[in-house]
Amino acid sequence: MADPTTLRDLALEVARAVAPEIRRLAGGTPPDGTKSSATDLVTVADRWSEQQIVTRLLDARPDDGILAEEETSLAGTSGVRWIIDPIDGTTNFVYGLAGYSISIGAEIDGEPVVGVILDPALGNEFVAALGAGATCNGTPIRVSGQSDLAQALVATGFGYQADRRRNQAVVLVEVLPRIRDIRRGGGAAMDLANVAAGRLDAYFERGLSPWDLAAGTVLVREAGGTIGDLDGNPTDGDFVLAAPPELRDALAELLRSVRADQA
Ligand code: IPD
């Protein structure tokens, strides 16, 4: 049976091996193509990062499964599955803006147990394993504990389809006057890491993929936060709300009232 802390340490070692090259390439790597729409970028660095991470994980644990953003999907036989975003926040990466990250999560028998998010631009390492807490650069982190919706700093993100963006902007028209402010950092994984560290009070988004949120899910939970859909159920990304327990219900009610989960 795999041990979450052993998997966590492997994920950190692998992410650390890749991060310096990603940082070196940030801001100097043009898009090499687009995916779901003309604004959904991919670069050679995304593919290089994925290949490096997958190779290193499988060298150490050849029987594990893998799901990664750019192309890798392997079933595995060990019960462990790695869920990888080799560069989350590719637009920030292309422009040389902080906010992109390397995100490696792991599940055992479908349960999220490891979250490692490395922020090459600022040098932050967010790390968590089920039952072992969450840290940033080795220091324990906690969600903010904010309970007042009107004082909450809330991050969000936007999809790549024009119609969805129009709807997401309409949601913001209703949400923005009722909270402290909105942040759009450019990377879902970093937003979740920042919720875990109490640097944002909450985060919501419609239309994420499993690799955007796998590692962040474990970080938020181990930092004392909640993550799920609007009803608090586990989510595969269709709608994600991460918040301290004290804030969750009020924010969920506001988001439900403006149909944020259908935007
Ligand atoms: C995207 C980023 C962005 C979020 C999008 C994601 P990518 O991931 O996390 O912040 O708003 O929903 O798809 O495409 O840069 O890996």
CSV table of C-alpha atoms and ligand atoms in Angstrom, one decimal:
chain,number,residue,atom,x,y,z
A,1,MET,CA,0.0,0.0,0.0
A,2,ALA,CA,1.4,3.4,-1.0
A,3,ASP,CA,2.1,5.9,1.7
A,4,PRO,CA,0.9,9.5,0.9
A,5,THR,CA,4.0,11.2,2.5
A,6,THR,CA,6.3,9.0,0.3
A,7,LEU,CA,4.3,10.0,-2.8
A,8,ARG,CA,4.4,13.6,-1.7
A,9,ASP,CA,8.2,13.5,-1.4
A,10,LEU,CA,8.5,12.0,-4.8
A,11,ALA,CA,6.2,14.6,-6.4
A,12,LEU,CA,8.2,17.4,-4.8
A,13,GLU,CA,11.5,15.9,-6.0
A,14,VAL,CA,10.1,15.6,-9.6
A,15,ALA,CA,8.6,19.1,-9.6
A,16,ARG,CA,11.9,20.6,-8.3
A,17,ALA,CA,13.8,18.9,-11.1
A,18,VAL,CA,11.6,20.6,-13.7
A,19,ALA,CA,11.0,24.0,-12.2
A,20,PRO,CA,14.3,25.8,-13.0
A,21,GLU,CA,14.0,25.2,-16.7
A,22,ILE,CA,10.4,26.3,-16.7
A,23,ARG,CA,11.4,29.5,-14.9
A,24,ARG,CA,14.2,30.0,-17.5
A,25,LEU,CA,11.8,29.6,-20.4
A,26,ALA,CA,9.0,31.8,-19.0
A,27,GLY,CA,8.4,34.9,-21.0
A,28,GLY,CA,10.7,33.6,-23.8
A,29,THR,CA,8.7,30.7,-25.2
A,30,PRO,CA,6.1,31.6,-27.9
A,31,PRO,CA,2.9,29.6,-28.2
A,32,ASP,CA,3.4,26.5,-30.3
A,33,GLY,CA,-0.4,26.0,-31.0
A,34,THR,CA,-3.8,26.4,-29.5
A,35,LYS,CA,-6.3,23.9,-28.1
A,36,SER,CA,-9.9,24.4,-27.3
A,37,SER,CA,-10.0,28.0,-28.7
A,38,ALA,CA,-7.7,30.6,-30.2
A,39,THR,CA,-7.0,31.9,-26.7
A,40,ASP,CA,-6.1,28.5,-25.2
A,41,LEU,CA,-2.3,28.3,-25.6
A,42,VAL,CA,0.2,25.5,-25.5
A,43,THR,CA,4.0,25.7,-25.8
A,44,VAL,CA,6.9,23.3,-26.3
A,45,ALA,CA,7.6,23.9,-22.6
A,46,ASP,CA,4.2,22.4,-21.6
A,47,ARG,CA,5.0,19.3,-23.5
A,48,TRP,CA,8.6,19.1,-22.3
A,49,SER,CA,7.5,19.5,-18.7
A,50,GLU,CA,4.9,16.8,-19.0
A,51,GLN,CA,7.4,14.4,-20.6
A,52,GLN,CA,10.0,15.1,-17.9
A,53,ILE,CA,7.5,14.7,-15.0
A,54,VAL,CA,5.9,11.5,-16.4
A,55,THR,CA,9.2,9.9,-17.2
A,56,ARG,CA,10.6,10.6,-13.7
A,57,LEU,CA,7.4,9.4,-11.9
A,58,LEU,CA,7.3,6.2,-13.9
A,59,ASP,CA,11.0,5.5,-13.4
A,60,ALA,CA,10.3,5.5,-9.7
A,61,ARG,CA,6.9,3.8,-9.8
A,62,PRO,CA,6.3,2.0,-13.1
A,63,ASP,CA,2.9,0.5,-12.2
A,64,ASP,CA,1.2,3.8,-11.4
A,65,GLY,CA,-1.5,5.5,-13.6
A,66,ILE,CA,-1.2,8.9,-15.0
A,67,LEU,CA,-3.6,11.6,-16.2
A,68,ALA,CA,-1.8,14.7,-17.6
A,69,GLU,CA,-3.0,17.8,-19.4
A,70,GLU,CA,-1.1,17.6,-22.7
A,71,GLU,CA,-1.7,14.0,-23.7
A,72,THR,CA,-0.6,11.3,-21.2
A,73,SER,CA,-3.3,8.9,-20.0
A,74,LEU,CA,-2.2,5.6,-18.5
A,75,ALA,CA,-4.4,3.2,-16.5
A,76,GLY,CA,-1.8,1.7,-14.2
A,77,THR,CA,-2.2,-1.3,-11.8
A,78,SER,CA,-1.0,0.0,-8.4
A,79,GLY,CA,-4.1,1.9,-7.3
A,80,VAL,CA,-2.0,5.2,-7.5
A,81,ARG,CA,-2.8,7.7,-10.2
A,82,TRP,CA,-0.9,10.9,-10.7
A,83,ILE,CA,-2.8,13.9,-12.1
A,84,ILE,CA,-0.5,16.5,-13.6
A,85,ASP,CA,-0.7,19.9,-15.0
A,86,PRO,CA,2.9,20.4,-16.4
A,87,ILE,CA,2.3,24.2,-16.6
A,88,ASP,CA,-0.9,25.5,-15.2
A,89,GLY,CA,-1.5,29.1,-16.3
A,90,THR,CA,0.2,28.8,-19.7
A,91,THR,CA,-0.9,32.3,-20.7
A,92,ASN,CA,1.0,33.8,-17.7
A,93,PHE,CA,4.0,31.6,-18.6
A,94,VAL,CA,4.0,32.9,-22.2
A,95,TYR,CA,3.8,36.5,-21.1
A,96,GLY,CA,6.4,36.0,-18.3
A,97,LEU,CA,3.9,36.9,-15.6
A,98,ALA,CA,4.0,35.1,-12.2
A,99,GLY,CA,1.0,32.9,-11.5
A,100,TYR,CA,1.9,29.9,-13.6
A,101,SER,CA,2.8,26.7,-11.7
A,102,ILE,CA,3.7,23.0,-11.9
A,103,SER,CA,0.9,21.0,-10.4
A,104,ILE,CA,1.3,17.3,-9.4
A,105,GLY,CA,-1.5,15.6,-7.5
A,106,ALA,CA,-1.9,11.9,-6.6
A,107,GLU,CA,-4.9,9.7,-5.7
A,108,ILE,CA,-4.9,6.3,-4.1
A,109,ASP,CA,-8.0,4.3,-5.2
A,110,GLY,CA,-9.6,7.5,-6.4
A,111,GLU,CA,-9.1,9.4,-3.2
A,112,PRO,CA,-6.9,12.6,-3.5
A,113,VAL,CA,-3.9,12.2,-1.2
A,114,VAL,CA,-1.1,14.4,-2.5
A,115,GLY,CA,-0.8,18.0,-3.7
A,116,VAL,CA,2.4,19.6,-4.8
A,117,ILE,CA,2.3,23.0,-6.5
A,118,LEU,CA,5.6,24.7,-7.4
A,119,ASP,CA,5.6,28.4,-8.3
A,120,PRO,CA,8.9,28.9,-10.2
A,121,ALA,CA,8.5,32.6,-10.6
A,122,LEU,CA,8.4,33.4,-6.9
A,123,GLY,CA,10.1,30.3,-5.6
A,124,ASN,CA,7.2,29.0,-3.5
A,125,GLU,CA,6.7,25.3,-2.9
A,126,PHE,CA,3.2,24.3,-1.7
A,127,VAL,CA,3.1,20.8,-0.5
A,128,ALA,CA,0.5,18.6,1.2
A,129,ALA,CA,-0.3,14.9,1.9
A,130,LEU,CA,-3.5,13.5,3.4
A,131,GLY,CA,-3.3,13.6,7.2
A,132,ALA,CA,0.1,15.2,7.2
A,133,GLY,CA,-0.8,18.9,6.8
A,134,ALA,CA,0.0,21.5,4.2
A,135,THR,CA,3.1,23.7,4.0
A,136,CYS,CA,4.6,26.5,1.9
A,137,ASN,CA,8.4,26.3,1.9
A,138,GLY,CA,8.3,24.1,4.9
A,139,THR,CA,6.1,26.4,7.0
A,140,PRO,CA,2.6,25.1,7.9
A,141,ILE,CA,-0.2,27.0,6.1
A,142,ARG,CA,-3.9,27.5,6.9
A,143,VAL,CA,-6.9,29.0,5.1
A,144,SER,CA,-7.7,32.5,6.1
A,145,GLY,CA,-10.7,31.9,8.4
A,146,GLN,CA,-12.5,34.9,6.9
A,147,SER,CA,-16.2,34.6,7.7
A,148,ASP,CA,-17.6,37.9,6.5
A,149,LEU,CA,-18.6,37.7,2.8
A,150,ALA,CA,-18.4,41.5,2.4
A,151,GLN,CA,-14.7,41.4,3.4
A,152,ALA,CA,-13.7,38.4,1.3
A,153,LEU,CA,-11.0,38.6,-1.4
A,154,VAL,CA,-12.2,36.1,-3.9
A,155,ALA,CA,-10.3,34.7,-7.0
A,156,THR,CA,-11.8,33.3,-10.1
A,157,GLY,CA,-10.9,32.4,-13.6
A,158,PHE,CA,-12.5,32.4,-17.1
A,159,GLY,CA,-13.0,29.6,-19.6
A,160,TYR,CA,-11.6,29.7,-23.1
A,161,GLN,CA,-15.0,29.9,-25.0
A,162,ALA,CA,-16.4,33.3,-25.8
A,163,ASP,CA,-20.0,32.5,-24.7
A,164,ARG,CA,-18.8,31.1,-21.4
A,165,ARG,CA,-16.7,34.2,-20.8
A,166,ARG,CA,-19.7,36.5,-21.5
A,167,ASN,CA,-21.7,34.6,-18.9
A,168,GLN,CA,-18.9,34.6,-16.4
A,169,ALA,CA,-18.6,38.4,-16.7
A,170,VAL,CA,-22.4,38.7,-16.0
A,171,VAL,CA,-21.8,36.7,-12.8
A,172,LEU,CA,-19.1,39.1,-11.7
A,173,VAL,CA,-21.4,42.1,-12.1
A,174,GLU,CA,-23.5,40.6,-9.3
A,175,VAL,CA,-20.7,39.2,-7.1
A,176,LEU,CA,-18.2,42.1,-7.2
A,177,PRO,CA,-20.4,44.6,-5.3
A,178,ARG,CA,-21.0,42.1,-2.4
A,179,ILE,CA,-17.4,41.1,-1.6
A,180,ARG,CA,-14.0,42.9,-0.8
A,181,ASP,CA,-12.7,42.4,-4.3
A,182,ILE,CA,-12.0,40.0,-7.2
A,183,ARG,CA,-8.6,38.6,-8.3
A,184,ARG,CA,-7.9,36.8,-11.6
A,185,GLY,CA,-4.4,35.4,-11.1
A,186,GLY,CA,-4.3,33.4,-14.3
A,187,GLY,CA,-3.7,29.9,-12.9
A,188,ALA,CA,-6.3,27.8,-11.1
A,189,ALA,CA,-3.6,25.7,-9.3
A,190,MET,CA,-1.9,28.8,-7.9
A,191,ASP,CA,-5.3,30.3,-6.9
A,192,LEU,CA,-6.0,27.1,-4.9
A,193,ALA,CA,-2.5,27.1,-3.3
A,194,ASN,CA,-3.1,30.8,-2.3
A,195,VAL,CA,-6.5,29.9,-0.7
A,196,ALA,CA,-4.7,27.2,1.2
A,197,ALA,CA,-2.1,29.7,2.4
A,198,GLY,CA,-4.7,32.3,3.4
A,199,ARG,CA,-3.4,34.7,0.7
A,200,LEU,CA,-6.9,34.6,-0.9
A,201,ASP,CA,-10.1,34.0,1.1
A,202,ALA,CA,-11.8,31.9,-1.6
A,203,TYR,CA,-11.8,30.8,-5.2
A,204,PHE,CA,-14.5,29.7,-7.6
A,205,GLU,CA,-14.5,28.8,-11.3
A,206,ARG,CA,-16.7,26.9,-13.8
A,207,GLY,CA,-15.2,24.5,-16.3
A,208,LEU,CA,-11.9,23.3,-14.8
A,209,SER,CA,-10.3,20.0,-15.7
A,210,PRO,CA,-9.1,17.4,-13.2
A,211,TRP,CA,-5.4,18.4,-13.6
A,212,ASP,CA,-6.3,22.1,-12.7
A,213,LEU,CA,-7.5,21.1,-9.3
A,214,ALA,CA,-6.1,17.7,-8.2
A,215,ALA,CA,-3.1,19.0,-6.2
A,216,GLY,CA,-4.9,22.1,-5.0
A,217,THR,CA,-7.7,20.0,-3.6
A,218,VAL,CA,-5.4,18.3,-1.2
A,219,LEU,CA,-3.7,21.5,-0.3
A,220,VAL,CA,-6.9,23.3,0.5
A,221,ARG,CA,-8.3,20.4,2.6
A,222,GLU,CA,-5.1,19.9,4.6
A,223,ALA,CA,-5.0,23.6,5.3
A,224,GLY,CA,-8.4,23.4,6.9
A,225,GLY,CA,-10.5,24.6,3.9
A,226,THR,CA,-13.4,23.2,2.0
A,227,ILE,CA,-13.4,22.4,-1.7
A,228,GLY,CA,-16.3,21.0,-3.8
A,229,ASP,CA,-19.2,22.0,-6.0
A,230,LEU,CA,-21.9,24.5,-4.8
A,231,ASP,CA,-23.5,21.8,-2.6
A,232,GLY,CA,-20.2,20.8,-1.1
A,233,ASN,CA,-19.9,17.6,-3.0
A,234,PRO,CA,-16.7,16.4,-4.5
A,235,THR,CA,-16.1,17.9,-8.0
A,236,ASP,CA,-14.3,16.9,-11.1
A,237,GLY,CA,-14.1,20.6,-12.1
A,238,ASP,CA,-17.4,21.4,-13.7
A,239,PHE,CA,-17.9,23.9,-10.8
A,240,VAL,CA,-15.3,24.5,-8.0
A,241,LEU,CA,-15.6,26.5,-4.9
A,242,ALA,CA,-12.7,26.6,-2.4
A,243,ALA,CA,-13.2,28.5,0.9
A,244,PRO,CA,-12.7,28.4,4.6
A,245,PRO,CA,-15.6,26.6,6.3
A,246,GLU,CA,-16.7,29.9,7.9
A,247,LEU,CA,-17.3,31.5,4.5
A,248,ARG,CA,-18.4,28.6,2.3
A,249,ASP,CA,-22.2,28.7,2.9
A,250,ALA,CA,-22.6,32.4,2.4
A,251,LEU,CA,-20.5,32.5,-0.7
A,252,ALA,CA,-22.2,29.4,-2.1
A,253,GLU,CA,-25.6,31.0,-1.6
A,254,LEU,CA,-24.5,34.2,-3.4
A,255,LEU,CA,-23.0,32.1,-6.3
A,256,ARG,CA,-26.1,29.9,-6.5
A,257,SER,CA,-28.3,33.0,-6.6
A,258,VAL,CA,-26.5,34.3,-9.7
A,259,ARG,CA,-26.3,30.8,-11.3
A,260,ALA,CA,-22.5,30.9,-11.3
A,261,ASP,CA,-22.5,27.1,-11.8
A,262,GLN,CA,-24.3,27.5,-15.1
A,263,ALA,CA,-22.3,30.4,-16.5
B,1,IPD,C1,-6.1,27.4,-17.1
B,1,IPD,C2,-5.8,28.3,-15.9
B,1,IPD,C3,-6.7,29.4,-15.8
B,1,IPD,C4,-8.2,29.0,-15.7
B,1,IPD,C5,-8.5,28.0,-16.8
B,1,IPD,C6,-7.5,26.9,-16.9
B,1,IPD,P1,-4.1,26.3,-18.4
B,1,IPD,O1,-5.2,26.3,-17.2
B,1,IPD,O2,-5.7,27.6,-14.7
B,1,IPD,O3,-6.5,30.2,-14.7
B,1,IPD,O4,-9.0,30.1,-15.6
B,1,IPD,O5,-9.8,27.5,-16.5
B,1,IPD,O6,-7.8,26.1,-18.0
B,1,IPD,O7,-4.9,26.1,-19.6
B,1,IPD,O8,-3.3,27.5,-18.3
B,1,IPD,O9,-3.3,25.1,-18.0
